[in-house]
Amino acid sequence: MREELQASCNTMGVSYLPEKECLQQADIILTIGGDGTILHEANLTLEYKKPILGVNLGRCGFLATCEVDEMETKLAAVARGEYSLDSRMLLYARVLGEDNWKGHALNDVVVTKGRLQQAIDFSIYCDDILVEHYRGDGVIVATPTGSTAYSLAAGGPILDSRTKGIVVTPICPHSLASPAMVFAQERKINICVGQVADDEVFLSCDGVSGYPMRAGATAEIRLSNQIVQLITFGNADQFQAIDQKLRSRR
């Protein structure tokens, strides 16, 4: 695959570089894989501010706008400037009092219990005002992009990718009255962890970089000052992708 891609790039006068050099010099970042690959590269490219073209090799590839058999055609379209940029918001997360850890998320920030931990109490604050209390396995804070991922699987709503909002969805809550909530993107969300055993609670951004949280610790999640730009073609529409890549694979 790499050799074929390099040959295609060379015929169009497009430089093919190793990853580190690519991040510094490239006009776009090409990812080949599934959504996880795009999420990984989105974090790597933040400081370089490069748009991402995702080529789908995964099962769903919801964020990808190019299939493998379209790669040569769509690379040629990019070289001609025939594409659009879809700007996506990010979340910024940190644990209060822990200066050595912070993270960004294109999809979601998750605070969840470890495998052997009992259900945990979580208090949710919006701009320092208590708005909900959950007892369950965890809490997902998702962007509109991430509303079709883990949050959706946990019963959260789908947000239009152009919506300026944040979804807070409980994971396996021990209550029939624990709905997901949607907040304006300017809001600051704090998740305070109740009593836990053996520090078996973790905070992660886009499924990676799990950071342990102690009892009483608070995760602060807010709108990042960074964005990610995804390359799209034609009249790309989120709900068309939902129909093609989610409903059709039930």
Coordinates of N, CA and C in Angstrom, one line a residue:
M1 N 0.8 -1.2 0.0 CA 0.0 0.0 0.0 C 0.9 1.3 0.0
R2 N 1.9 1.3 0.9 CA 2.8 2.5 0.9 C 3.5 2.7 -0.4
E3 N 4.0 1.6 -1.0 CA 4.7 1.8 -2.3 C 3.7 2.3 -3.4
E4 N 2.5 1.8 -3.4 CA 1.5 2.2 -4.4 C 1.2 3.7 -4.2
L5 N 1.0 4.1 -2.9 CA 0.7 5.5 -2.6 C 1.8 6.4 -3.1
Q6 N 3.1 6.0 -2.8 CA 4.2 6.8 -3.1 C 4.3 7.0 -4.7
A7 N 4.0 5.9 -5.4 CA 4.1 5.9 -6.9 C 3.0 6.9 -7.4
S8 N 1.8 6.8 -6.8 CA 0.7 7.7 -7.3 C 1.1 9.2 -7.0
C9 N 1.7 9.4 -5.8 CA 2.1 10.8 -5.5 C 3.1 11.3 -6.4
N10 N 4.1 10.4 -6.8 CA 5.2 10.9 -7.6 C 4.7 11.2 -9.0
T11 N 3.7 10.5 -9.5 CA 3.2 10.8 -10.9 C 2.5 12.2 -11.0
M12 N 2.0 12.6 -9.8 CA 1.3 13.9 -9.8 C 2.2 15.1 -9.3
G13 N 3.5 14.7 -9.0 CA 4.4 15.8 -8.5 C 4.2 16.1 -7.1
V14 N 3.6 15.2 -6.3 CA 3.3 15.4 -4.9 C 4.4 14.7 -4.1
S15 N 5.0 15.4 -3.1 CA 6.1 14.8 -2.3 C 5.5 13.8 -1.3
Y16 N 6.2 12.7 -1.2 CA 5.9 11.7 -0.2 C 7.0 11.7 0.9
L17 N 6.7 12.0 2.2 CA 7.7 12.2 3.2 C 7.4 11.3 4.4
P18 N 8.4 10.9 5.2 CA 8.2 10.2 6.5 C 7.3 11.1 7.4
E19 N 6.7 10.5 8.4 CA 5.6 11.1 9.2 C 6.1 12.5 9.8
K20 N 7.3 12.4 10.4 CA 7.7 13.7 11.2 C 8.0 14.8 10.2
E21 N 8.6 14.5 9.1 CA 8.9 15.5 8.1 C 7.6 16.0 7.4
C22 N 6.7 15.0 7.3 CA 5.4 15.3 6.6 C 4.6 16.3 7.5
L23 N 4.6 16.2 8.8 CA 3.9 17.1 9.6 C 4.4 18.5 9.5
Q24 N 5.7 18.6 9.3 CA 6.3 20.0 9.2 C 6.1 20.6 7.8
Q25 N 6.2 19.8 6.8 CA 6.3 20.3 5.4 C 5.0 20.1 4.5
A26 N 4.2 19.2 4.8 CA 3.1 18.8 3.9 C 2.0 19.8 3.9
D27 N 1.3 19.9 2.7 CA 0.1 20.7 2.6 C -1.1 20.1 3.3
I28 N -1.2 18.7 3.2 CA -2.2 18.0 3.8 C -1.6 16.8 4.5
I29 N -2.4 16.2 5.4 CA -2.0 14.9 6.1 C -3.0 13.9 5.6
L30 N -2.4 12.8 5.1 CA -3.2 11.6 4.6 C -3.1 10.5 5.6
T31 N -4.3 10.1 6.1 CA -4.3 8.9 7.0 C -4.9 7.7 6.3
I32 N -4.3 6.6 6.5 CA -4.8 5.3 5.9 C -5.1 4.4 7.0
G33 N -6.4 4.1 7.2 CA -6.9 3.3 8.3 C -8.3 3.5 8.6
G34 N -8.7 3.4 9.9 CA -10.0 3.7 10.3 C -10.2 5.0 11.0
D35 N -11.3 5.2 11.7 CA -11.5 6.4 12.5 C -10.4 6.6 13.6
G36 N -10.0 5.5 14.2 CA -8.9 5.6 15.2 C -7.7 6.3 14.7
T37 N -7.3 5.9 13.4 CA -6.1 6.5 12.8 C -6.3 8.0 12.6
I38 N -7.5 8.5 12.2 CA -7.7 9.9 12.1 C -7.7 10.6 13.4
L39 N -8.2 10.0 14.4 CA -8.2 10.6 15.8 C -6.8 10.8 16.3
H40 N -6.0 9.7 16.0 CA -4.6 9.8 16.4 C -3.8 10.9 15.7
E41 N -4.0 11.0 14.4 CA -3.3 12.0 13.6 C -3.8 13.4 13.9
A42 N -5.1 13.5 14.3 CA -5.6 14.8 14.6 C -4.9 15.4 15.8
N43 N -4.5 14.6 16.8 CA -3.8 15.1 17.9 C -2.3 15.4 17.5
L44 N -1.7 14.6 16.7 CA -0.4 14.8 16.2 C -0.2 16.1 15.4
T45 N -1.3 16.5 14.7 CA -1.1 17.6 13.7 C -1.6 18.9 14.3
L46 N -2.0 18.9 15.6 CA -2.6 20.2 16.1 C -1.7 21.4 16.0
E47 N -0.4 21.2 16.4 CA 0.5 22.4 16.3 C 0.9 22.8 14.9
Y48 N 0.7 21.8 14.0 CA 1.0 22.1 12.6 C -0.1 22.7 11.8
K49 N -1.3 22.5 12.3 CA -2.5 23.0 11.6 C -2.7 22.6 10.2
K50 N -2.6 21.3 10.0 CA -2.7 20.7 8.6 C -4.0 20.0 8.4
P51 N -4.7 20.2 7.3 CA -6.0 19.5 7.1 C -5.7 18.0 6.8
I52 N -6.7 17.2 7.2 CA -6.6 15.7 7.1 C -7.5 15.2 6.1
L53 N -6.9 14.3 5.3 CA -7.7 13.5 4.3 C -7.7 12.0 4.8
G54 N -8.8 11.5 5.2 CA -8.9 10.1 5.7 C -9.2 9.1 4.6
V55 N -8.4 8.1 4.4 CA -8.6 7.0 3.5 C -9.1 5.8 4.3
N56 N -10.3 5.3 4.1 CA -10.8 4.3 5.0 C -10.3 2.9 4.7
L57 N -9.7 2.3 5.7 CA -9.4 0.8 5.7 C -10.1 0.1 6.8
G58 N -10.8 0.9 7.6 CA -11.5 0.3 8.8 C -12.9 -0.2 8.4
R59 N -13.6 -0.6 9.5 CA -14.9 -1.2 9.3 C -15.9 -0.2 8.9
C60 N -15.8 1.0 9.7 CA -16.8 2.0 9.5 C -16.2 3.2 8.7
G61 N -15.2 3.8 9.2 CA -14.6 4.9 8.6 C -15.5 6.1 8.5
F62 N -16.2 6.4 9.6 CA -17.2 7.5 9.6 C -16.6 8.8 9.3
L63 N -15.4 9.1 9.7 CA -14.7 10.4 9.5 C -14.0 10.5 8.2
A64 N -13.8 9.3 7.6 CA -13.0 9.3 6.3 C -13.9 9.7 5.2
T65 N -13.3 10.4 4.2 CA -14.1 10.9 3.0 C -13.5 10.3 1.8
C66 N -12.7 9.2 1.9 CA -12.1 8.6 0.7 C -12.0 7.1 1.0
E67 N -12.5 6.2 0.1 CA -12.3 4.8 0.1 C -11.0 4.5 -0.6
V68 N -10.5 3.3 -0.4 CA -9.2 2.9 -1.0 C -9.3 3.0 -2.5
D69 N -10.4 2.5 -3.1 CA -10.5 2.5 -4.6 C -10.7 3.9 -5.2
E70 N -10.9 4.9 -4.3 CA -11.0 6.3 -4.8 C -9.8 7.1 -4.5
M71 N -8.7 6.5 -4.0 CA -7.6 7.3 -3.5 C -6.9 8.1 -4.6
E72 N -6.6 7.4 -5.7 CA -5.9 8.1 -6.8 C -6.8 9.3 -7.3
T73 N -8.1 9.0 -7.5 CA -9.0 10.1 -8.0 C -9.0 11.3 -7.1
K74 N -9.2 11.0 -5.8 CA -9.4 12.1 -4.8 C -8.0 12.8 -4.5
L75 N -6.9 12.1 -4.6 CA -5.6 12.8 -4.5 C -5.4 13.7 -5.6
A76 N -5.9 13.3 -6.8 CA -5.8 14.2 -8.0 C -6.7 15.4 -7.8
A77 N -7.9 15.2 -7.2 CA -8.8 16.4 -6.9 C -8.1 17.3 -5.9
V78 N -7.5 16.8 -4.9 CA -6.8 17.6 -3.9 C -5.7 18.4 -4.6
A79 N -4.9 17.8 -5.5 CA -3.8 18.5 -6.2 C -4.4 19.6 -7.0
R80 N -5.6 19.5 -7.5 CA -6.2 20.5 -8.3 C -6.9 21.6 -7.5
G81 N -7.0 21.3 -6.2 CA -7.7 22.3 -5.3 C -9.2 22.1 -5.3
E82 N -9.6 20.9 -5.7 CA -11.1 20.7 -5.8 C -11.6 19.9 -4.5
Y83 N -11.5 20.6 -3.4 CA -12.0 20.0 -2.2 C -12.4 21.2 -1.2
S84 N -13.0 20.8 -0.1 CA -13.5 21.7 0.9 C -12.9 21.3 2.2
L85 N -12.9 22.3 3.2 CA -12.4 22.0 4.5 C -13.5 22.1 5.5
D86 N -13.7 21.0 6.3 CA -14.7 21.0 7.3 C -14.1 21.1 8.7
S87 N -14.3 22.3 9.3 CA -13.7 22.6 10.6 C -14.4 21.9 11.7
R88 N -13.7 21.2 12.6 CA -14.4 20.5 13.7 C -13.8 21.0 15.0
M89 N -14.7 21.2 16.0 CA -14.2 21.7 17.3 C -13.5 20.6 18.1
L90 N -12.7 20.9 19.0 CA -12.0 20.0 19.9 C -12.4 20.4 21.3
L91 N -12.3 19.4 22.2 CA -12.4 19.6 23.6 C -11.0 19.6 24.3
Y92 N -10.8 20.4 25.3 CA -9.6 20.4 26.1 C -9.9 19.9 27.5
A93 N -9.1 19.0 28.0 CA -9.4 18.4 29.3 C -8.1 18.4 30.2
R94 N -8.4 18.6 31.4 CA -7.3 18.5 32.4 C -7.9 18.1 33.8
V95 N -7.0 17.5 34.6 CA -7.4 17.2 36.0 C -7.0 18.3 36.9
L96 N -7.9 19.0 37.6 CA -7.6 20.1 38.4 C -6.5 19.7 39.5
G97 N -5.5 20.5 39.6 CA -4.4 20.3 40.6 C -3.3 19.4 40.0
E98 N -3.5 18.9 38.8 CA -2.5 18.0 38.2 C -1.9 18.7 37.0
D99 N -0.8 19.5 37.2 CA -0.3 20.3 36.1 C 0.4 19.5 35.0
N100 N 0.7 18.2 35.3 CA 1.5 17.5 34.3 C 0.7 16.7 33.3
W101 N -0.6 16.9 33.3 CA -1.4 16.2 32.3 C -2.5 17.1 31.7
K102 N -2.6 17.0 30.4 CA -3.7 17.7 29.7 C -3.9 17.0 28.4
G103 N -5.1 17.2 27.8 CA -5.3 16.5 26.5 C -6.4 17.2 25.7
H104 N -6.4 16.9 24.4 CA -7.4 17.4 23.5 C -8.2 16.2 22.9
A105 N -9.4 16.4 22.5 CA -10.2 15.3 21.9 C -11.1 15.9 20.8
L106 N -11.0 15.2 19.7 CA -11.9 15.4 18.5 C -13.2 14.8 18.7
N107 N -13.2 13.6 19.3 CA -14.5 12.8 19.6 C -15.0 13.0 21.0
D108 N -14.2 12.6 22.0 CA -14.8 12.6 23.3 C -13.7 12.5 24.4
V109 N -14.1 13.1 25.6 CA -13.4 12.9 26.8 C -14.2 12.0 27.7
V110 N -13.6 10.9 28.2 CA -14.3 9.9 29.0 C -13.7 9.7 30.4
V111 N -14.5 9.8 31.4 CA -14.1 9.4 32.8 C -14.8 8.1 33.1
T112 N -14.0 7.1 33.3 CA -14.7 5.8 33.5 C -13.9 4.9 34.6
K113 N -14.7 4.0 35.1 CA -14.1 3.1 36.2 C -13.2 2.1 35.5
G114 N -12.3 1.5 36.4 CA -11.5 0.4 35.9 C -12.3 -0.9 35.8
R115 N -11.7 -2.0 35.4 CA -12.5 -3.2 35.1 C -13.1 -3.8 36.4
L116 N -12.4 -3.7 37.5 CA -12.8 -4.4 38.8 C -13.5 -3.4 39.7
Q117 N -13.6 -2.2 39.4 CA -14.2 -1.2 40.3 C -15.7 -1.3 40.3
Q118 N -16.3 -1.0 41.4 CA -17.8 -1.0 41.5 C -18.3 0.3 40.9
A119 N -19.6 0.4 40.7 CA -20.2 1.7 40.2 C -19.7 2.9 41.0
I120 N -19.6 4.0 40.4 CA -19.0 5.2 41.0 C -20.0 6.3 40.9
D121 N -19.9 7.2 41.9 CA -20.7 8.4 41.9 C -19.9 9.6 41.2
F122 N -20.6 10.2 40.3 CA -20.0 11.3 39.5 C -21.0 12.5 39.7
S123 N -20.4 13.7 40.0 CA -21.2 14.9 40.1 C -20.8 15.8 38.9
I124 N -21.8 16.3 38.2 CA -21.5 17.1 36.9 C -21.9 18.5 37.2
Y125 N -20.9 19.4 36.9 CA -21.0 20.8 37.1 C -20.9 21.5 35.8
C126 N -21.8 22.5 35.6 CA -21.7 23.4 34.4 C -21.4 24.8 34.9
D127 N -20.3 25.3 34.5 CA -19.8 26.6 35.0 C -20.0 26.7 36.5
D128 N -19.5 25.6 37.1 CA -19.4 25.6 38.6 C -20.7 25.4 39.3
I129 N -21.8 25.2 38.6 CA -23.1 24.9 39.1 C -23.5 23.5 39.0
L130 N -23.8 22.8 40.1 CA -24.2 21.4 40.0 C -25.5 21.2 39.2
V131 N -25.4 20.4 38.2 CA -26.6 20.1 37.3 C -27.0 18.7 37.3
E132 N -26.2 17.7 37.7 CA -26.6 16.3 37.7 C -25.7 15.5 38.6
H133 N -26.2 14.4 39.0 CA -25.4 13.4 39.8 C -25.7 12.1 39.2
Y134 N -24.7 11.4 38.8 CA -24.8 10.1 38.2 C -24.1 9.0 39.1
R135 N -24.7 7.8 39.2 CA -24.0 6.7 39.7 C -24.0 5.6 38.6
G136 N -22.8 5.2 38.2 CA -22.7 4.3 37.1 C -21.2 4.0 36.8
D137 N -21.0 3.6 35.5 CA -19.7 3.2 35.1 C -18.8 4.3 34.6
G138 N -19.4 5.5 34.3 CA -18.6 6.6 33.8 C -19.4 7.7 33.2
V139 N -18.7 8.6 32.6 CA -19.4 9.8 31.9 C -18.6 10.1 30.6
I140 N -19.3 10.3 29.6 CA -18.7 10.7 28.3 C -19.1 12.2 28.0
V141 N -18.1 13.0 27.7 CA -18.3 14.3 27.2 C -17.8 14.4 25.8
A142 N -18.8 14.6 24.9 CA -18.5 14.5 23.4 C -18.8 15.7 22.7
T143 N -18.0 15.9 21.6 CA -18.2 17.0 20.6 C -19.3 16.5 19.7
P144 N -19.8 17.4 18.8 CA -20.8 17.0 17.8 C -20.2 15.9 16.9
T145 N -18.9 15.9 16.6 CA -18.2 14.9 15.9 C -18.3 13.6 16.6
G146 N -18.0 13.6 17.9 CA -18.1 12.4 18.8 C -19.4 11.9 19.1
S147 N -20.5 12.7 18.8 CA -21.8 12.3 19.2 C -22.3 11.0 18.5
T148 N -21.6 10.7 17.4 CA -22.0 9.5 16.6 C -21.1 8.3 17.0
A149 N -20.3 8.4 18.1 CA -19.3 7.4 18.5 C -19.8 6.8 19.8
Y150 N -18.9 6.8 20.8 CA -19.2 6.1 22.1 C -20.4 6.7 22.7
S151 N -20.6 8.0 22.6 CA -21.8 8.6 23.2 C -23.1 8.1 22.7
L152 N -23.1 7.9 21.3 CA -24.3 7.3 20.7 C -24.5 5.9 21.2
A153 N -23.5 5.1 21.3 CA -23.6 3.7 21.8 C -24.1 3.7 23.2
A154 N -23.8 4.7 24.0 CA -24.3 4.8 25.4 C -25.7 5.4 25.5
G155 N -26.3 5.7 24.4 CA -27.7 6.3 24.4 C -27.8 7.8 24.3
G156 N -26.7 8.4 23.9 CA -26.7 9.9 23.7 C -27.3 10.3 22.4
P157 N -27.6 11.5 22.2 CA -28.2 12.0 20.9 C -27.1 12.3 19.9
I158 N -27.5 12.3 18.6 CA -26.7 12.7 17.5 C -26.8 14.2 17.3
L159 N -25.7 14.9 17.3 CA -25.7 16.3 17.0 C -25.2 16.6 15.6
D160 N -25.9 17.5 15.0 CA -25.3 18.0 13.7 C -23.9 18.4 13.9
S161 N -23.0 18.1 13.0 CA -21.6 18.4 13.2 C -21.4 19.9 13.2
R162 N -22.4 20.7 12.7 CA -22.3 22.2 12.7 C -22.8 22.8 14.0
T163 N -23.4 21.9 14.8 CA -23.9 22.4 16.1 C -22.8 22.9 17.0
K164 N -23.0 24.0 17.7 CA -22.0 24.5 18.6 C -22.4 24.0 20.0
G165 N -22.2 22.7 20.3 CA -22.6 22.1 21.6 C -21.7 21.0 22.1
I166 N -22.0 20.6 23.3 CA -21.2 19.5 24.0 C -22.3 18.6 24.6
V167 N -22.1 17.3 24.4 CA -23.0 16.3 24.9 C -22.3 15.6 26.1
V168 N -23.1 15.5 27.2 CA -22.7 14.8 28.4 C -23.6 13.6 28.5
T169 N -23.0 12.4 28.4 CA -23.8 11.1 28.4 C -23.3 10.2 29.5
P170 N -24.1 9.7 30.4 CA -23.7 8.7 31.4 C -23.5 7.4 30.8
I171 N -22.6 6.6 31.4 CA -22.3 5.2 31.0 C -23.0 4.3 32.0
C172 N -24.0 3.5 31.5 CA -24.6 2.5 32.4 C -25.1 3.1 33.7
P173 N -25.9 4.2 33.7 CA -26.3 4.8 35.0 C -27.3 3.9 35.7
H174 N -27.2 3.9 37.1 CA -28.0 3.1 37.9 C -29.3 3.9 38.2
S175 N -30.0 4.4 37.2 CA -31.2 5.2 37.4 C -31.9 5.2 36.0
L176 N -33.3 5.3 36.1 CA -34.1 5.4 34.9 C -34.2 6.9 34.5
A177 N -33.7 7.8 35.4 CA -33.9 9.2 35.2 C -32.5 9.9 35.1
S178 N -31.6 9.4 34.2 CA -30.3 9.9 34.1 C -30.0 10.2 32.6
P179 N -30.7 11.2 32.1 CA -30.6 11.5 30.6 C -29.3 12.1 30.2
A180 N -28.9 11.9 29.0 CA -27.8 12.7 28.4 C -28.2 14.2 28.4
M181 N -27.3 15.1 28.4 CA -27.5 16.5 28.4 C -26.7 17.2 27.3
V182 N -27.2 18.3 26.7 CA -26.5 19.0 25.7 C -26.3 20.5 26.3
F183 N -25.0 20.9 26.2 CA -24.7 22.2 26.7 C -24.1 23.1 25.5
A184 N -24.2 24.4 25.6 CA -23.5 25.3 24.7 C -22.0 25.0 24.7
Q185 N -21.3 25.2 23.6 CA -19.9 24.9 23.6 C -19.0 25.8 24.4
E186 N -19.6 27.0 24.8 CA -18.8 27.9 25.6 C -18.8 27.5 27.1
R187 N -19.6 26.5 27.5 CA -19.7 26.1 28.9 C -18.5 25.3 29.3
K188 N -18.2 25.4 30.6 CA -17.1 24.6 31.2 C -17.8 23.5 32.0
I189 N -17.4 22.2 31.7 CA -18.0 21.1 32.3 C -16.9 20.5 33.3
N190 N -17.3 20.3 34.6 CA -16.5 19.7 35.6 C -17.1 18.3 36.0
I191 N -16.3 17.3 36.1 CA -16.8 16.0 36.5 C -16.0 15.7 37.8
C192 N -16.7 15.6 38.9 CA -16.1 15.3 40.2 C -16.3 13.8 40.6
V193 N -15.3 13.1 40.9 CA -15.3 11.7 41.2 C -15.6 11.5 42.7
G194 N -16.6 10.6 43.0 CA -16.9 10.2 44.3 C -15.9 9.2 44.9
Q195 N -16.2 8.5 45.9 CA -15.4 7.5 46.5 C -15.0 6.4 45.6
V196 N -13.8 6.0 45.5 CA -13.3 4.9 44.7 C -12.3 4.1 45.4
A197 N -12.1 2.8 45.0 CA -11.1 2.0 45.6 C -9.9 1.8 44.6
D198 N -8.7 2.0 45.2 CA -7.5 1.7 44.5 C -7.3 2.6 43.2
D199 N -7.8 3.8 43.3 CA -7.6 4.8 42.1 C -8.1 4.2 40.8
E200 N -9.1 3.4 40.8 CA -9.6 2.7 39.6 C -10.5 3.5 38.8
V201 N -10.2 4.8 38.5 CA -11.0 5.7 37.7 C -10.0 6.4 36.7
F202 N -10.3 6.4 35.5 CA -9.4 7.0 34.5 C -10.1 8.0 33.6
L203 N -9.3 9.0 33.2 CA -9.7 10.0 32.2 C -9.0 9.7 30.9
S204 N -9.7 9.7 29.8 CA -9.0 9.5 28.5 C -9.6 10.5 27.5
C205 N -8.8 10.8 26.5 CA -9.2 11.6 25.3 C -9.1 10.8 24.1
D206 N -10.2 10.7 23.4 CA -10.3 9.9 22.2 C -9.8 8.5 22.4
G207 N -10.0 7.9 23.5 CA -9.7 6.5 23.8 C -8.3 6.2 24.1
V208 N -7.4 7.2 24.3 CA -6.0 7.0 24.6 C -5.6 7.8 25.7
S209 N -4.4 7.6 26.2 CA -3.8 8.4 27.3 C -4.6 8.4 28.6
G210 N -5.0 7.2 29.0 CA -5.8 7.1 30.3 C -5.0 7.6 31.5
Y211 N -5.6 8.6 32.2 CA -4.9 9.2 33.3 C -5.7 8.9 34.6
P212 N -5.0 8.3 35.6 CA -5.7 7.9 36.8 C -6.2 9.1 37.6
M213 N -7.4 8.9 38.2 CA -8.1 10.0 39.0 C -8.4 9.4 40.4
R214 N -8.1 10.2 41.4 CA -8.3 9.7 42.8 C -9.8 10.2 43.2
A215 N -10.2 9.6 44.4 CA -11.5 10.0 44.9 C -11.4 11.5 45.2
G216 N -12.5 12.2 44.8 CA -12.5 13.7 45.0 C -11.9 14.5 43.9
A217 N -11.2 13.8 43.0 CA -10.6 14.6 41.9 C -11.6 15.1 40.9
T218 N -11.3 16.2 40.2 CA -12.2 16.8 39.3 C -11.5 17.0 37.9
A219 N -12.2 16.5 36.9 CA -11.8 16.7 35.5 C -12.5 17.9 35.0
E220 N -11.8 18.8 34.4 CA -12.3 20.0 33.8 C -12.3 19.9 32.3
I221 N -13.4 20.0 31.6 CA -13.5 19.9 30.1 C -14.1 21.2 29.6
R222 N -13.4 21.7 28.6 CA -14.0 23.0 28.0 C -13.6 23.0 26.5
L223 N -14.2 23.9 25.8 CA -13.8 24.1 24.4 C -12.4 24.4 24.2
S224 N -11.7 23.7 23.3 CA -10.3 24.0 23.0 C -10.2 25.2 22.1
N225 N -9.0 25.8 22.1 CA -8.8 27.0 21.2 C -8.2 26.4 19.9
Q226 N -8.1 25.1 19.7 CA -7.7 24.5 18.5 C -8.8 23.9 17.8
I227 N -8.7 23.7 16.5 CA -9.6 23.0 15.6 C -8.9 22.0 14.8
V228 N -9.7 21.1 14.2 CA -9.2 20.1 13.2 C -10.0 20.3 11.9
Q229 N -9.3 20.3 10.8 CA -9.9 20.5 9.5 C -9.8 19.2 8.7
L230 N -11.0 18.7 8.4 CA -11.1 17.5 7.6 C -11.4 17.8 6.1
I231 N -10.7 17.2 5.2 CA -10.9 17.4 3.8 C -12.2 16.7 3.3
T232 N -13.1 17.4 2.6 CA -14.3 16.8 2.1 C -14.4 17.1 0.6
F233 N -15.3 16.4 -0.1 CA -15.5 16.5 -1.5 C -17.0 16.7 -1.8
G234 N -17.3 17.6 -2.8 CA -18.6 17.7 -3.2 C -19.5 18.2 -2.0
N235 N -20.8 17.8 -2.0 CA -21.7 18.2 -1.0 C -21.8 17.1 0.1
A236 N -20.6 16.9 0.8 CA -20.6 15.9 1.8 C -21.5 16.3 3.0
D237 N -22.2 15.3 3.5 CA -23.2 15.6 4.5 C -23.1 14.6 5.6
Q238 N -23.1 15.0 6.9 CA -23.0 14.1 8.0 C -24.1 13.0 8.0
F239 N -25.3 13.4 7.7 CA -26.4 12.5 7.8 C -26.5 11.5 6.7
Q240 N -25.9 11.9 5.6 CA -25.7 10.9 4.5 C -24.7 9.9 4.9
A241 N -23.7 10.3 5.6 CA -22.6 9.4 6.0 C -23.2 8.4 7.1
I242 N -24.1 9.0 8.0 CA -24.8 8.1 8.9 C -25.6 7.1 8.3
D243 N -26.3 7.4 7.2 CA -27.1 6.5 6.5 C -26.3 5.4 5.8
Q244 N -25.2 5.8 5.2 CA -24.3 4.9 4.4 C -23.5 4.0 5.3
K245 N -22.9 4.6 6.4 CA -21.9 3.9 7.2 C -22.4 3.4 8.5
L246 N -23.5 3.8 9.0 CA -24.0 3.3 10.3 C -25.2 2.5 10.1
R247 N -26.3 3.0 9.5 CA -27.5 2.3 9.3 C -27.4 1.1 8.4
S248 N -26.6 1.2 7.4 CA -26.4 0.2 6.4 C -25.6 -1.0 6.9
R249 N -24.9 -0.8 8.1 CA -24.1 -1.9 8.6 C -24.7 -2.5 9.9
R250 N -26.0 -2.3 10.1 CA -26.6 -2.9 11.2 C -26.6 -4.4 11.1

